[in-house]
Every structure is written in structure tokens, then in C-alpha cells.
Amino acid sequence: MRFDVLTIFPELFCPHLRDGILGRAVKNGILHVKIINIRDFARGTHKTTDDRPFGGGNGMVMKPGPIYRALQSVDRANGSSLVVLLSPQGKAFDQSVAWELATLDQIILICGRYEGVDERIRLICVDSELSIGDYVLSGGELGAMVVMDAVSRLVPGVLGGERSNIEDSFQDGLLEYPQYTRPRVFQGKSVPPVLLSGDHEKIRLWRRKESLKRTLEKRPDLLKNASLDREDKEILAKLRK
Ligand code: SAM
């Protein structure tokens, strides 16, 4: 999987790509990430990447030329690639979108700033607009990091032997069960005894029940589309009572 990120603040990505699961996947060559400084494609002595909006109004708008030229400089992967504009007006980014994107060979992410990107970039170059939530951020960089992180976790080999994503929240439409580690008692609260029992079937059942319970309590909306078998439905019926 390859990510190309267009930004005027390339240094913001350094810590995210150096450390943790993503950093390791980059070092191992499973992920290829190229951060492209849009300013390198700006012209004139001041290398300006923004200008005043036509029609007046507050703030500045990102000029189309530097972004267009930066996009043209990107090496296109042989397989499938998608140009994504981070935008509060985009389609909501969630786990199912992350799964769709994880099947691609290359994702090119454009990070806006100021009042956003000249509309012609969206019209001419963008395949998909993605929003990471119904709020307005100062720039698309945090959104690009969110997309890269969530998608990368689904790319085979990225999580390595450390853990699998199979039981993560949203993978089967449910929230994940509660997790515990040592010590067995912390501030008077004990680890549920079933987790210490060594009985794998009981542990599986407990985790499934907790997962359903949490989803029912915190995100009942998810249950509509969750994949539930007969056992799940019976557990849910009891929980609802
Ligand atoms: N004026 C724009 C509007 O009202 O739609 C908002 C521009 S915002 C201040 C600057 C940039 O931040 C956007 O171009 C986009 O790249 C990014 N951004 C802001 N909120 C975002 C969100 N919720 N999801 C993804 N990107 C976002």
C-alpha cells in the first residue's frame, strides 16, 4: 500500500510515520509513504500557495496551480489508485470506508488549509472527498493521518504478529469487549474471574456478551447493521430484558 500526501506542512507527519505500528510498517517496506510539499510546486519568488477569494470574503484559498503540479509529480502505482481530498464537506470516513480503501494500491491525500482548496481541484483531480467528522479543523493533515492510520491497520502484515484487527471495534459492527491486564486487583477493582479461568469457551462467550452489552449501551445504532448469529440474538434478547 502506498500513500502520497500533499501538504504545506510536511513536518507534521514526521512523528506519526516514525513511531508505532505505522513507523514499523514503513521501515519493513509494507507501507510506502511520500510526503509532498505543495510549496515546492509554487511559482514566483515568494512561493505562494494561497490567494484571496474571488468575490471577496474572509480568509485565503489554496491556489489550484501548485496542487495540480504536485499531483502531476506523483508516481502512479500500476494498480488502483484514488485521489482523496480531505474536507469537512466529504463523505463520512468510517471503518467500512477504511476497508474499501485498504483494497487499493495507492491513496493520494490532499490536505487543504485556510478556507479550503480552489474548487477546480475538486472538479478536475479529486475522486473522493472524505470528512473525519462534523467539525471544522484548521487543515487536512490530521484527517490524512486518521485515514492513513485506520486504513494501514487493515493492510495485511501491518499489525504483524502483535495482534490482529479481527476483534477491534466496528470490525463486525460491534464495539470491542473490555480489556484487562495486570495487576489482578487495581484500586479495589478485580479482573472478572472468567478471564483468569483458562476456559476458552467461557472467555469467548463472556467477551461476546460484553461486546453486545457495550454496543447496546453506547452505540445501539450499530446493532441495525451488525452481523449477528442466533447466539448473539439470544444474548441481546436477555440483555434487553
Ligand atoms: N471553509 C471550509 C468549509 O467551510 O467547508 C473549511 C476549510 S478548513 C478551515 C481547512 C481544511 O481543513 C479543509 O480544506 C480540509 O482539508 C481540512 N478539514 C477541515 N475539517 C475537516 C474535516 N472534518 N475532515 C477532513 N478535513 C477537514
PDB file of C-alpha atoms and ligand atoms in Angstrom:
ATOM      1  CA  MET A   1       0.000   0.000   0.000  1.00  0.00           C
ATOM      2  CA  ARG A   2       1.273   3.392  -0.932  1.00  0.00           C
ATOM      3  CA  PHE A   3       0.238   6.818   0.383  1.00  0.00           C
ATOM      4  CA  ASP A   4       1.201  10.120  -1.231  1.00  0.00           C
ATOM      5  CA  VAL A   5       0.276  13.119   0.882  1.00  0.00           C
ATOM      6  CA  LEU A   6       0.124  16.672  -0.473  1.00  0.00           C
ATOM      7  CA  THR A   7       0.514  19.294   2.245  1.00  0.00           C
ATOM      8  CA  ILE A   8       2.082  22.652   3.001  1.00  0.00           C
ATOM      9  CA  PHE A   9       3.167  21.321   6.415  1.00  0.00           C
ATOM     10  CA  PRO A  10       5.148  18.130   5.676  1.00  0.00           C
ATOM     11  CA  GLU A  11       6.917  18.133   9.038  1.00  0.00           C
ATOM     12  CA  LEU A  12       3.622  17.463  10.847  1.00  0.00           C
ATOM     13  CA  PHE A  13       3.751  13.886   9.567  1.00  0.00           C
ATOM     14  CA  CYS A  14       7.243  13.023  10.850  1.00  0.00           C
ATOM     15  CA  PRO A  15       6.452  11.705  14.362  1.00  0.00           C
ATOM     16  CA  HIS A  16       3.407   9.798  13.163  1.00  0.00           C
ATOM     17  CA  LEU A  17       5.382   7.964  10.495  1.00  0.00           C
ATOM     18  CA  ARG A  18       8.472   7.379  12.621  1.00  0.00           C
ATOM     19  CA  ASP A  19       6.930   5.645  15.639  1.00  0.00           C
ATOM     20  CA  GLY A  20       4.469   2.895  16.472  1.00  0.00           C
ATOM     21  CA  ILE A  21       2.742   0.463  14.150  1.00  0.00           C
ATOM     22  CA  LEU A  22       2.878   2.758  11.117  1.00  0.00           C
ATOM     23  CA  GLY A  23       6.550   3.549  11.644  1.00  0.00           C
ATOM     24  CA  ARG A  24       7.381  -0.140  11.789  1.00  0.00           C
ATOM     25  CA  ALA A  25       5.342  -0.916   8.660  1.00  0.00           C
ATOM     26  CA  VAL A  26       7.183   1.852   6.801  1.00  0.00           C
ATOM     27  CA  LYS A  27      10.554   0.520   7.969  1.00  0.00           C
ATOM     28  CA  ASN A  28       9.549  -3.027   6.931  1.00  0.00           C
ATOM     29  CA  GLY A  29       8.526  -1.808   3.473  1.00  0.00           C
ATOM     30  CA  ILE A  30       4.880  -2.856   3.849  1.00  0.00           C
ATOM     31  CA  LEU A  31       3.773   0.768   3.627  1.00  0.00           C
ATOM     32  CA  HIS A  32       5.310   3.348   1.336  1.00  0.00           C
ATOM     33  CA  VAL A  33       4.608   6.934   2.279  1.00  0.00           C
ATOM     34  CA  LYS A  34       5.710  10.008   0.385  1.00  0.00           C
ATOM     35  CA  ILE A  35       5.012  13.432   1.825  1.00  0.00           C
ATOM     36  CA  ILE A  36       4.957  16.072  -0.886  1.00  0.00           C
ATOM     37  CA  ASN A  37       5.376  19.732  -0.050  1.00  0.00           C
ATOM     38  CA  ILE A  38       2.886  21.672  -2.167  1.00  0.00           C
ATOM     39  CA  ARG A  39       5.093  24.750  -1.749  1.00  0.00           C
ATOM     40  CA  ASP A  40       7.801  23.066  -3.853  1.00  0.00           C
ATOM     41  CA  PHE A  41       5.391  23.396  -6.791  1.00  0.00           C
ATOM     42  CA  ALA A  42       4.536  27.060  -6.192  1.00  0.00           C
ATOM     43  CA  ARG A  43       5.958  29.657  -8.551  1.00  0.00           C
ATOM     44  CA  GLY A  44       7.387  33.138  -8.028  1.00  0.00           C
ATOM     45  CA  THR A  45       9.881  34.446  -5.516  1.00  0.00           C
ATOM     46  CA  HIS A  46       7.513  34.057  -2.572  1.00  0.00           C
ATOM     47  CA  LYS A  47       6.362  30.520  -3.468  1.00  0.00           C
ATOM     48  CA  THR A  48       2.807  31.498  -2.569  1.00  0.00           C
ATOM     49  CA  THR A  49       0.294  28.653  -2.237  1.00  0.00           C
ATOM     50  CA  ASP A  50      -2.788  30.750  -1.359  1.00  0.00           C
ATOM     51  CA  ASP A  51      -4.595  33.831  -2.584  1.00  0.00           C
ATOM     52  CA  ARG A  52      -7.645  35.975  -1.821  1.00  0.00           C
ATOM     53  CA  PRO A  53     -11.060  34.542  -2.766  1.00  0.00           C
ATOM     54  CA  PHE A  54     -12.752  35.873  -5.891  1.00  0.00           C
ATOM     55  CA  GLY A  55     -15.948  37.640  -4.861  1.00  0.00           C
ATOM     56  CA  GLY A  56     -14.427  38.851  -1.595  1.00  0.00           C
ATOM     57  CA  GLY A  57     -14.837  37.481   1.874  1.00  0.00           C
ATOM     58  CA  ASN A  58     -12.657  36.373   4.711  1.00  0.00           C
ATOM     59  CA  GLY A  59      -9.516  34.295   4.598  1.00  0.00           C
ATOM     60  CA  MET A  60      -7.435  32.837   1.823  1.00  0.00           C
ATOM     61  CA  VAL A  61      -7.954  29.989  -0.631  1.00  0.00           C
ATOM     62  CA  MET A  62      -5.349  27.448  -1.736  1.00  0.00           C
ATOM     63  CA  LYS A  63      -4.330  28.161  -5.308  1.00  0.00           C
ATOM     64  CA  PRO A  64      -5.029  25.374  -7.834  1.00  0.00           C
ATOM     65  CA  GLY A  65      -1.695  25.544  -9.718  1.00  0.00           C
ATOM     66  CA  PRO A  66       0.701  24.282  -7.011  1.00  0.00           C
ATOM     67  CA  ILE A  67      -1.653  21.440  -6.016  1.00  0.00           C
ATOM     68  CA  TYR A  68      -2.199  20.455  -9.665  1.00  0.00           C
ATOM     69  CA  ARG A  69       1.528  20.355 -10.360  1.00  0.00           C
ATOM     70  CA  ALA A  70       2.203  18.465  -7.112  1.00  0.00           C
ATOM     71  CA  LEU A  71      -0.402  15.880  -8.174  1.00  0.00           C
ATOM     72  CA  GLN A  72       1.191  15.514 -11.586  1.00  0.00           C
ATOM     73  CA  SER A  73       4.524  14.777  -9.915  1.00  0.00           C
ATOM     74  CA  VAL A  74       3.106  11.750  -8.091  1.00  0.00           C
ATOM     75  CA  ASP A  75       4.202   8.379  -9.481  1.00  0.00           C
ATOM     76  CA  ARG A  76       1.001   6.432 -10.120  1.00  0.00           C
ATOM     77  CA  ALA A  77       1.000   2.825  -8.908  1.00  0.00           C
ATOM     78  CA  ASN A  78       0.307   0.211 -11.583  1.00  0.00           C
ATOM     79  CA  GLY A  79      -2.832  -0.993  -9.811  1.00  0.00           C
ATOM     80  CA  SER A  80      -5.715   1.012  -8.388  1.00  0.00           C
ATOM     81  CA  SER A  81      -5.214   4.496  -7.041  1.00  0.00           C
ATOM     82  CA  LEU A  82      -7.562   7.114  -5.637  1.00  0.00           C
ATOM     83  CA  VAL A  83      -7.165  10.872  -5.164  1.00  0.00           C
ATOM     84  CA  VAL A  84      -8.812  11.922  -1.910  1.00  0.00           C
ATOM     85  CA  LEU A  85      -9.460  15.490  -0.774  1.00  0.00           C
ATOM     86  CA  LEU A  86      -9.794  15.885   2.990  1.00  0.00           C
ATOM     87  CA  SER A  87     -12.817  18.117   3.532  1.00  0.00           C
ATOM     88  CA  PRO A  88     -15.491  18.713   6.181  1.00  0.00           C
ATOM     89  CA  GLN A  89     -17.947  18.502   3.276  1.00  0.00           C
ATOM     90  CA  GLY A  90     -16.856  14.981   2.291  1.00  0.00           C
ATOM     91  CA  LYS A  91     -18.332  11.541   2.831  1.00  0.00           C
ATOM     92  CA  ALA A  92     -18.016  10.434   6.472  1.00  0.00           C
ATOM     93  CA  PHE A  93     -14.911   8.326   6.981  1.00  0.00           C
ATOM     94  CA  ASP A  94     -15.687   5.188   8.985  1.00  0.00           C
ATOM     95  CA  GLN A  95     -14.458   1.600   9.286  1.00  0.00           C
ATOM     96  CA  SER A  96     -16.348   0.430   6.203  1.00  0.00           C
ATOM     97  CA  VAL A  97     -14.732   3.186   4.113  1.00  0.00           C
ATOM     98  CA  ALA A  98     -11.384   2.198   5.634  1.00  0.00           C
ATOM     99  CA  TRP A  99     -11.960  -1.380   4.422  1.00  0.00           C
ATOM    100  CA  GLU A 100     -12.773  -0.135   0.907  1.00  0.00           C
ATOM    101  CA  LEU A 101      -9.629   1.996   0.794  1.00  0.00           C
ATOM    102  CA  ALA A 102      -7.471  -0.844   2.134  1.00  0.00           C
ATOM    103  CA  THR A 103      -8.111  -2.777  -1.097  1.00  0.00           C
ATOM    104  CA  LEU A 104      -6.377  -0.078  -3.180  1.00  0.00           C
ATOM    105  CA  ASP A 105      -2.720   0.032  -4.180  1.00  0.00           C
ATOM    106  CA  GLN A 106      -2.298   3.782  -3.744  1.00  0.00           C
ATOM    107  CA  ILE A 107      -4.109   6.605  -1.974  1.00  0.00           C
ATOM    108  CA  ILE A 108      -3.206  10.208  -2.740  1.00  0.00           C
ATOM    109  CA  LEU A 109      -4.358  12.547   0.020  1.00  0.00           C
ATOM    110  CA  ILE A 110      -4.715  16.303  -0.492  1.00  0.00           C
ATOM    111  CA  CYS A 111      -4.645  18.374   2.707  1.00  0.00           C
ATOM    112  CA  GLY A 112      -6.415  21.709   2.492  1.00  0.00           C
ATOM    113  CA  ARG A 113      -5.692  24.774   4.632  1.00  0.00           C
ATOM    114  CA  TYR A 114      -7.187  28.263   5.082  1.00  0.00           C
ATOM    115  CA  GLU A 115     -10.723  28.474   3.617  1.00  0.00           C
ATOM    116  CA  GLY A 116     -10.044  25.341   1.601  1.00  0.00           C
ATOM    117  CA  VAL A 117      -8.871  24.408  -1.884  1.00  0.00           C
ATOM    118  CA  ASP A 118      -9.844  26.126  -5.160  1.00  0.00           C
ATOM    119  CA  GLU A 119     -12.974  24.308  -6.379  1.00  0.00           C
ATOM    120  CA  ARG A 120     -11.358  23.416  -9.734  1.00  0.00           C
ATOM    121  CA  ILE A 121      -9.022  20.972  -7.986  1.00  0.00           C
ATOM    122  CA  ARG A 122     -12.072  19.123  -6.682  1.00  0.00           C
ATOM    123  CA  LEU A 123     -13.700  19.197 -10.113  1.00  0.00           C
ATOM    124  CA  ILE A 124     -10.660  18.173 -12.165  1.00  0.00           C
ATOM    125  CA  CYS A 125      -8.498  15.949  -9.962  1.00  0.00           C
ATOM    126  CA  VAL A 126     -10.386  14.539  -6.984  1.00  0.00           C
ATOM    127  CA  ASP A 127     -12.002  11.074  -6.965  1.00  0.00           C
ATOM    128  CA  SER A 128     -13.408  11.234  -3.456  1.00  0.00           C
ATOM    129  CA  GLU A 129     -13.840  13.765  -0.625  1.00  0.00           C
ATOM    130  CA  LEU A 130     -13.572  12.438   2.920  1.00  0.00           C
ATOM    131  CA  SER A 131     -14.522  14.051   6.218  1.00  0.00           C
ATOM    132  CA  ILE A 132     -13.320  12.711   9.553  1.00  0.00           C
ATOM    133  CA  GLY A 133     -16.250  14.260  11.419  1.00  0.00           C
ATOM    134  CA  ASP A 134     -18.809  17.035  11.568  1.00  0.00           C
ATOM    135  CA  TYR A 135     -16.461  19.758  12.781  1.00  0.00           C
ATOM    136  CA  VAL A 136     -14.028  22.086  11.063  1.00  0.00           C
ATOM    137  CA  LEU A 137     -10.295  21.578  11.513  1.00  0.00           C
ATOM    138  CA  SER A 138      -7.618  24.094  10.559  1.00  0.00           C
ATOM    139  CA  GLY A 139      -6.133  21.738   7.996  1.00  0.00           C
ATOM    140  CA  GLY A 140      -6.448  18.355   6.336  1.00  0.00           C
ATOM    141  CA  GLU A 141      -3.255  16.950   7.879  1.00  0.00           C
ATOM    142  CA  LEU A 142      -4.965  15.450  10.946  1.00  0.00           C
ATOM    143  CA  GLY A 143      -7.582  13.932   8.636  1.00  0.00           C
ATOM    144  CA  ALA A 144      -4.892  12.457   6.389  1.00  0.00           C
ATOM    145  CA  MET A 145      -3.198  10.902   9.433  1.00  0.00           C
ATOM    146  CA  VAL A 146      -6.504   9.451  10.622  1.00  0.00           C
ATOM    147  CA  VAL A 147      -7.189   7.926   7.197  1.00  0.00           C
ATOM    148  CA  MET A 148      -3.640   6.566   6.839  1.00  0.00           C
ATOM    149  CA  ASP A 149      -3.689   5.057  10.320  1.00  0.00           C
ATOM    150  CA  ALA A 150      -7.105   3.394  10.099  1.00  0.00           C
ATOM    151  CA  VAL A 151      -6.511   2.070   6.567  1.00  0.00           C
ATOM    152  CA  SER A 152      -2.973   0.838   7.282  1.00  0.00           C
ATOM    153  CA  ARG A 153      -4.180  -1.307  10.182  1.00  0.00           C
ATOM    154  CA  LEU A 154      -6.231  -3.291   7.663  1.00  0.00           C
ATOM    155  CA  VAL A 155      -3.341  -3.885   5.271  1.00  0.00           C
ATOM    156  CA  PRO A 156      -2.031  -7.448   5.655  1.00  0.00           C
ATOM    157  CA  GLY A 157       1.237  -7.539   7.587  1.00  0.00           C
ATOM    158  CA  VAL A 158       0.971  -4.068   9.140  1.00  0.00           C
ATOM    159  CA  LEU A 159      -0.141  -5.283  12.575  1.00  0.00           C
ATOM    160  CA  GLY A 160       2.358  -8.126  12.370  1.00  0.00           C
ATOM    161  CA  GLY A 161       2.196 -10.861  14.962  1.00  0.00           C
ATOM    162  CA  GLU A 162       1.496  -8.311  17.684  1.00  0.00           C
ATOM    163  CA  ARG A 163      -2.260  -8.528  17.339  1.00  0.00           C
ATOM    164  CA  SER A 164      -4.960  -8.964  14.814  1.00  0.00           C
ATOM    165  CA  ASN A 165      -7.662  -6.445  13.980  1.00  0.00           C
ATOM    166  CA  ILE A 166     -10.363  -9.121  13.857  1.00  0.00           C
ATOM    167  CA  GLU A 167     -11.840  -8.221  17.232  1.00  0.00           C
ATOM    168  CA  ASP A 168     -11.378  -4.454  17.053  1.00  0.00           C
ATOM    169  CA  SER A 169     -14.455  -2.304  17.465  1.00  0.00           C
ATOM    170  CA  PHE A 170     -16.534  -1.990  14.260  1.00  0.00           C
ATOM    171  CA  GLN A 171     -14.922  -4.981  12.519  1.00  0.00           C
ATOM    172  CA  ASP A 172     -18.123  -7.000  12.871  1.00  0.00           C
ATOM    173  CA  GLY A 173     -20.318  -3.991  13.509  1.00  0.00           C
ATOM    174  CA  LEU A 174     -19.941  -4.153  17.302  1.00  0.00           C
ATOM    175  CA  LEU A 175     -17.808  -2.384  19.907  1.00  0.00           C
ATOM    176  CA  GLU A 176     -14.990  -4.440  21.370  1.00  0.00           C
ATOM    177  CA  TYR A 177     -15.306  -6.108  24.799  1.00  0.00           C
ATOM    178  CA  PRO A 178     -13.421  -4.611  27.804  1.00  0.00           C
ATOM    179  CA  GLN A 179      -9.717  -5.398  28.100  1.00  0.00           C
ATOM    180  CA  TYR A 180      -7.765  -6.075  31.321  1.00  0.00           C
ATOM    181  CA  THR A 181      -4.095  -6.625  32.135  1.00  0.00           C
ATOM    182  CA  ARG A 182      -2.026  -6.979  35.315  1.00  0.00           C
ATOM    183  CA  PRO A 183      -2.423  -6.347  38.243  1.00  0.00           C
ATOM    184  CA  ARG A 184      -5.380  -8.608  39.041  1.00  0.00           C
ATOM    185  CA  VAL A 185      -6.721  -6.028  41.501  1.00  0.00           C
ATOM    186  CA  PHE A 186      -6.365  -2.296  40.888  1.00  0.00           C
ATOM    187  CA  GLN A 187      -7.779   0.332  43.281  1.00  0.00           C
ATOM    188  CA  GLY A 188     -10.095  -2.317  44.702  1.00  0.00           C
ATOM    189  CA  LYS A 189     -11.412  -3.388  41.271  1.00  0.00           C
ATOM    190  CA  SER A 190     -10.748  -7.006  40.279  1.00  0.00           C
ATOM    191  CA  VAL A 191     -10.344  -8.526  36.852  1.00  0.00           C
ATOM    192  CA  PRO A 192     -13.511 -10.543  36.007  1.00  0.00           C
ATOM    193  CA  PRO A 193     -12.742 -14.086  37.264  1.00  0.00           C
ATOM    194  CA  VAL A 194     -13.744 -15.705  33.951  1.00  0.00           C
ATOM    195  CA  LEU A 195     -10.679 -14.122  32.294  1.00  0.00           C
ATOM    196  CA  LEU A 196      -8.431 -15.951  34.768  1.00  0.00           C
ATOM    197  CA  SER A 197     -10.253 -19.279  34.404  1.00  0.00           C
ATOM    198  CA  GLY A 198      -8.327 -20.566  31.388  1.00  0.00           C
ATOM    199  CA  ASP A 199     -11.645 -21.817  29.970  1.00  0.00           C
ATOM    200  CA  HIS A 200     -11.507 -20.559  26.387  1.00  0.00           C
ATOM    201  CA  GLU A 201     -15.146 -21.202  25.567  1.00  0.00           C
ATOM    202  CA  LYS A 202     -16.341 -19.348  28.681  1.00  0.00           C
ATOM    203  CA  ILE A 203     -13.991 -16.475  27.860  1.00  0.00           C
ATOM    204  CA  ARG A 204     -15.269 -16.335  24.296  1.00  0.00           C
ATOM    205  CA  LEU A 205     -18.877 -16.235  25.491  1.00  0.00           C
ATOM    206  CA  TRP A 206     -18.139 -13.574  28.134  1.00  0.00           C
ATOM    207  CA  ARG A 207     -16.373 -11.386  25.581  1.00  0.00           C
ATOM    208  CA  ARG A 208     -19.185 -11.719  23.061  1.00  0.00           C
ATOM    209  CA  LYS A 209     -21.767 -10.837  25.711  1.00  0.00           C
ATOM    210  CA  GLU A 210     -19.749  -7.805  26.871  1.00  0.00           C
ATOM    211  CA  SER A 211     -19.293  -6.700  23.282  1.00  0.00           C
ATOM    212  CA  LEU A 212     -23.049  -6.858  22.672  1.00  0.00           C
ATOM    213  CA  LYS A 213     -23.781  -5.177  26.024  1.00  0.00           C
ATOM    214  CA  ARG A 214     -21.416  -2.277  25.319  1.00  0.00           C
ATOM    215  CA  THR A 215     -22.803  -1.773  21.855  1.00  0.00           C
ATOM    216  CA  LEU A 216     -26.357  -1.812  23.213  1.00  0.00           C
ATOM    217  CA  GLU A 217     -25.436   0.725  25.907  1.00  0.00           C
ATOM    218  CA  LYS A 218     -23.131   3.042  23.997  1.00  0.00           C
ATOM    219  CA  ARG A 219     -23.965   2.693  20.291  1.00  0.00           C
ATOM    220  CA  PRO A 220     -27.332   0.959  19.810  1.00  0.00           C
ATOM    221  CA  ASP A 221     -27.430   2.412  16.279  1.00  0.00           C
ATOM    222  CA  LEU A 222     -24.678  -0.040  15.264  1.00  0.00           C
ATOM    223  CA  LEU A 223     -26.814  -3.079  16.034  1.00  0.00           C
ATOM    224  CA  LYS A 224     -29.015  -2.443  12.992  1.00  0.00           C
ATOM    225  CA  ASN A 225     -26.201  -3.372  10.610  1.00  0.00           C
ATOM    226  CA  ALA A 226     -24.155  -5.723  12.797  1.00  0.00           C
ATOM    227  CA  SER A 227     -23.734  -9.333  11.710  1.00  0.00           C
ATOM    228  CA  LEU A 228     -25.474 -11.242  14.493  1.00  0.00           C
ATOM    229  CA  ASP A 229     -25.934 -15.015  14.710  1.00  0.00           C
ATOM    230  CA  ARG A 230     -28.542 -16.902  16.745  1.00  0.00           C
ATOM    231  CA  GLU A 231     -26.380 -16.919  19.872  1.00  0.00           C
ATOM    232  CA  ASP A 232     -25.920 -13.134  19.621  1.00  0.00           C
ATOM    233  CA  LYS A 233     -29.644 -12.580  19.209  1.00  0.00           C
ATOM    234  CA  GLU A 234     -30.389 -14.689  22.285  1.00  0.00           C
ATOM    235  CA  ILE A 235     -27.815 -12.793  24.346  1.00  0.00           C
ATOM    236  CA  LEU A 236     -29.246  -9.482  23.151  1.00  0.00           C
ATOM    237  CA  ALA A 237     -32.794 -10.520  23.995  1.00  0.00           C
ATOM    238  CA  LYS A 238     -31.676 -11.325  27.570  1.00  0.00           C
ATOM    239  CA  LEU A 239     -29.726  -8.059  27.843  1.00  0.00           C
ATOM    240  CA  ARG A 240     -32.740  -6.076  26.677  1.00  0.00           C
ATOM    241  CA  LYS A 241     -34.887  -7.647  29.385  1.00  0.00           C
TER     242      LYS A 241
HETATM  243  N1  SAM B   1     -14.129  26.690   4.585  1.00  0.00           N
HETATM  244  C1  SAM B   1     -14.207  25.272   4.600  1.00  0.00           C
HETATM  245  C2  SAM B   1     -15.643  24.826   4.781  1.00  0.00           C
HETATM  246  O1  SAM B   1     -16.377  25.516   5.478  1.00  0.00           O
HETATM  247  O2  SAM B   1     -16.036  23.775   4.252  1.00  0.00           O
HETATM  248  C3  SAM B   1     -13.368  24.703   5.716  1.00  0.00           C
HETATM  249  C4  SAM B   1     -11.899  24.837   5.475  1.00  0.00           C
HETATM  250  S1  SAM B   1     -10.927  24.146   6.764  1.00  0.00           S
HETATM  251  C5  SAM B   1     -10.656  25.539   7.809  1.00  0.00           C
HETATM  252  C6  SAM B   1      -9.362  23.909   6.028  1.00  0.00           C
HETATM  253  C7  SAM B   1      -9.064  22.496   5.574  1.00  0.00           C
HETATM  254  O3  SAM B   1      -9.084  21.617   6.683  1.00  0.00           O
HETATM  255  C8  SAM B   1     -10.023  21.886   4.585  1.00  0.00           C
HETATM  256  O4  SAM B   1      -9.748  22.287   3.267  1.00  0.00           O
HETATM  257  C9  SAM B   1      -9.825  20.401   4.799  1.00  0.00           C
HETATM  258  O5  SAM B   1      -8.729  19.909   4.042  1.00  0.00           O
HETATM  259  C10 SAM B   1      -9.469  20.324   6.282  1.00  0.00           C
HETATM  260  N2  SAM B   1     -10.591  19.904   7.124  1.00  0.00           N
HETATM  261  C11 SAM B   1     -11.291  20.674   7.980  1.00  0.00           C
HETATM  262  N3  SAM B   1     -12.229  19.978   8.619  1.00  0.00           N
HETATM  263  C12 SAM B   1     -12.134  18.709   8.172  1.00  0.00           C
HETATM  264  C13 SAM B   1     -12.852  17.522   8.455  1.00  0.00           C
HETATM  265  N4  SAM B   1     -13.866  17.487   9.322  1.00  0.00           N
HETATM  266  N5  SAM B   1     -12.490  16.386   7.810  1.00  0.00           N
HETATM  267  C14 SAM B   1     -11.471  16.398   6.910  1.00  0.00           C
HETATM  268  N6  SAM B   1     -10.756  17.511   6.606  1.00  0.00           N
HETATM  269  C15 SAM B   1     -11.077  18.653   7.228  1.00  0.00           C
END
